[in-house]
Amino acid sequence: MKRIGFLIKPASSLCNTRCRYCLYADVAEHREVANFGIMTDDVAHALIDRALAPGDDADITYAFQGGEPTCAGLAFFERFCAYVDEHATA
Ligand code: SF4
């Protein structure tokens, strides 16, 4: 069985909590584009489609990281999971 893991950063640098130990704000400020916003559904769907391409026998893990991934909002994760459920065949 193929095992495939995705580490997804759906909220770019949107978090403004500024925990003292966080390095992300500093990293983002030095990028050409500091904040890419919330991942669009088109990008999420393309990722999921590619993840599901190997077929039914693949064991796929989606993990979310940040900045703080919950900045993407509950609706983002509901849509993400719904799309996976609609398109996964196993
Ligand atoms: S991304 Fe995480 S660690 Fe960084 S400020 Fe936000 S909550 Fe804190």
mmCIF file of C-alpha atoms and ligand atoms in Angstrom:
data_model
loop_
_atom_site.group_PDB
_atom_site.id
_atom_site.type_symbol
_atom_site.label_atom_id
_atom_site.label_comp_id
_atom_site.label_asym_id
_atom_site.label_seq_id
_atom_site.Cartn_x
_atom_site.Cartn_y
_atom_site.Cartn_z
ATOM 1 C CA MET A 1 0.000 0.000 0.000
ATOM 2 C CA LYS A 2 1.250 3.447 -0.875
ATOM 3 C CA ARG A 3 1.351 5.930 1.978
ATOM 4 C CA ILE A 4 1.215 9.596 1.046
ATOM 5 C CA GLY A 5 1.279 12.526 3.451
ATOM 6 C CA PHE A 6 0.474 16.148 2.747
ATOM 7 C CA LEU A 7 1.398 18.989 5.080
ATOM 8 C CA ILE A 8 -0.853 21.853 4.097
ATOM 9 C CA LYS A 9 -0.556 25.492 5.125
ATOM 10 C CA PRO A 10 -3.998 26.862 4.263
ATOM 11 C CA ALA A 11 -3.809 30.262 5.945
ATOM 12 C CA SER A 12 -0.404 31.570 4.911
ATOM 13 C CA SER A 13 0.699 34.166 7.476
ATOM 14 C CA LEU A 14 -2.751 35.372 8.521
ATOM 15 C CA CYS A 15 -2.242 34.677 12.218
ATOM 16 C CA ASN A 16 -1.773 37.848 14.238
ATOM 17 C CA THR A 17 -1.494 36.279 17.686
ATOM 18 C CA ARG A 18 2.268 36.914 17.753
ATOM 19 C CA CYS A 19 3.306 34.256 20.246
ATOM 20 C CA ARG A 20 6.786 35.064 21.530
ATOM 21 C CA TYR A 21 8.223 31.782 20.255
ATOM 22 C CA CYS A 22 6.708 32.071 16.747
ATOM 23 C CA LEU A 23 9.098 32.566 13.849
ATOM 24 C CA TYR A 24 6.468 32.805 11.164
ATOM 25 C CA ALA A 25 5.692 36.537 11.309
ATOM 26 C CA ASP A 26 9.363 37.399 10.895
ATOM 27 C CA VAL A 27 9.765 34.944 8.032
ATOM 28 C CA ALA A 28 6.652 36.302 6.303
ATOM 29 C CA GLU A 29 7.791 39.911 6.619
ATOM 30 C CA HIS A 30 10.953 39.064 4.700
ATOM 31 C CA ARG A 31 9.224 37.283 1.846
ATOM 32 C CA GLU A 32 8.454 38.962 -1.453
ATOM 33 C CA VAL A 33 4.765 38.293 -0.780
ATOM 34 C CA ALA A 34 4.140 38.337 2.961
ATOM 35 C CA ASN A 35 0.688 36.807 2.917
ATOM 36 C CA PHE A 36 -0.931 34.634 0.287
ATOM 37 C CA GLY A 37 -4.311 34.601 2.054
ATOM 38 C CA ILE A 38 -6.499 31.582 2.571
ATOM 39 C CA MET A 39 -6.034 28.686 0.169
ATOM 40 C CA THR A 40 -8.694 28.819 -2.516
ATOM 41 C CA ASP A 41 -11.037 25.922 -3.126
ATOM 42 C CA ASP A 42 -9.525 25.510 -6.595
ATOM 43 C CA VAL A 43 -6.076 24.938 -5.086
ATOM 44 C CA ALA A 44 -7.444 22.626 -2.394
ATOM 45 C CA HIS A 45 -9.351 20.618 -4.990
ATOM 46 C CA ALA A 46 -6.267 20.339 -7.219
ATOM 47 C CA LEU A 47 -4.270 19.064 -4.235
ATOM 48 C CA ILE A 48 -6.944 16.514 -3.328
ATOM 49 C CA ASP A 49 -7.330 15.370 -6.933
ATOM 50 C CA ARG A 50 -3.596 14.783 -7.162
ATOM 51 C CA ALA A 51 -3.581 13.026 -3.781
ATOM 52 C CA LEU A 52 -6.318 10.635 -4.883
ATOM 53 C CA ALA A 53 -4.734 9.902 -8.262
ATOM 54 C CA PRO A 54 -2.704 6.838 -7.142
ATOM 55 C CA GLY A 55 -5.944 4.927 -6.582
ATOM 56 C CA ASP A 56 -7.912 3.145 -3.925
ATOM 57 C CA ASP A 57 -5.018 1.355 -2.285
ATOM 58 C CA ALA A 58 -3.223 4.537 -1.204
ATOM 59 C CA ASP A 59 -3.261 5.530 2.464
ATOM 60 C CA ILE A 60 -3.466 9.330 2.386
ATOM 61 C CA THR A 61 -2.912 11.682 5.294
ATOM 62 C CA TYR A 62 -3.772 15.373 5.188
ATOM 63 C CA ALA A 63 -2.199 17.422 7.951
ATOM 64 C CA PHE A 64 -2.489 21.160 8.444
ATOM 65 C CA GLN A 65 0.154 23.517 9.720
ATOM 66 C CA GLY A 66 0.626 27.238 9.883
ATOM 67 C CA GLY A 67 1.047 29.846 10.673
ATOM 68 C CA GLU A 68 -2.101 28.920 12.455
ATOM 69 C CA PRO A 69 -4.166 26.732 10.100
ATOM 70 C CA THR A 70 -7.454 27.426 11.888
ATOM 71 C CA CYS A 71 -7.227 30.987 10.548
ATOM 72 C CA ALA A 72 -8.594 29.450 7.353
ATOM 73 C CA GLY A 73 -11.913 29.054 9.171
ATOM 74 C CA LEU A 74 -14.205 26.134 9.891
ATOM 75 C CA ALA A 75 -15.930 26.480 6.515
ATOM 76 C CA PHE A 76 -12.617 25.860 4.708
ATOM 77 C CA PHE A 77 -12.137 22.554 6.528
ATOM 78 C CA GLU A 78 -15.765 21.538 6.017
ATOM 79 C CA ARG A 79 -15.430 22.144 2.274
ATOM 80 C CA PHE A 80 -12.065 20.346 2.199
ATOM 81 C CA CYS A 81 -13.452 17.265 3.946
ATOM 82 C CA ALA A 82 -16.628 17.274 1.849
ATOM 83 C CA TYR A 83 -14.558 17.286 -1.350
ATOM 84 C CA VAL A 84 -12.417 14.413 -0.080
ATOM 85 C CA ASP A 85 -15.542 12.434 0.859
ATOM 86 C CA GLU A 86 -17.091 13.100 -2.546
ATOM 87 C CA HIS A 87 -14.023 12.001 -4.490
ATOM 88 C CA ALA A 88 -12.385 9.256 -2.429
ATOM 89 C CA THR A 89 -13.551 5.861 -3.588
ATOM 90 C CA ALA A 90 -12.299 3.682 -0.738
HETATM 91 S S1 SF4 B 1 1.185 30.995 13.938
HETATM 92 FE FE1 SF4 B 1 0.933 29.805 15.828
HETATM 93 S S2 SF4 B 1 2.806 30.159 16.984
HETATM 94 FE FE2 SF4 B 1 2.690 31.744 15.414
HETATM 95 S S3 SF4 B 1 1.682 33.488 16.387
HETATM 96 FE FE3 SF4 B 1 0.085 32.280 15.412
HETATM 97 S S4 SF4 B 1 -0.662 30.858 17.005
HETATM 98 FE FE4 SF4 B 1 1.330 31.688 17.672
#
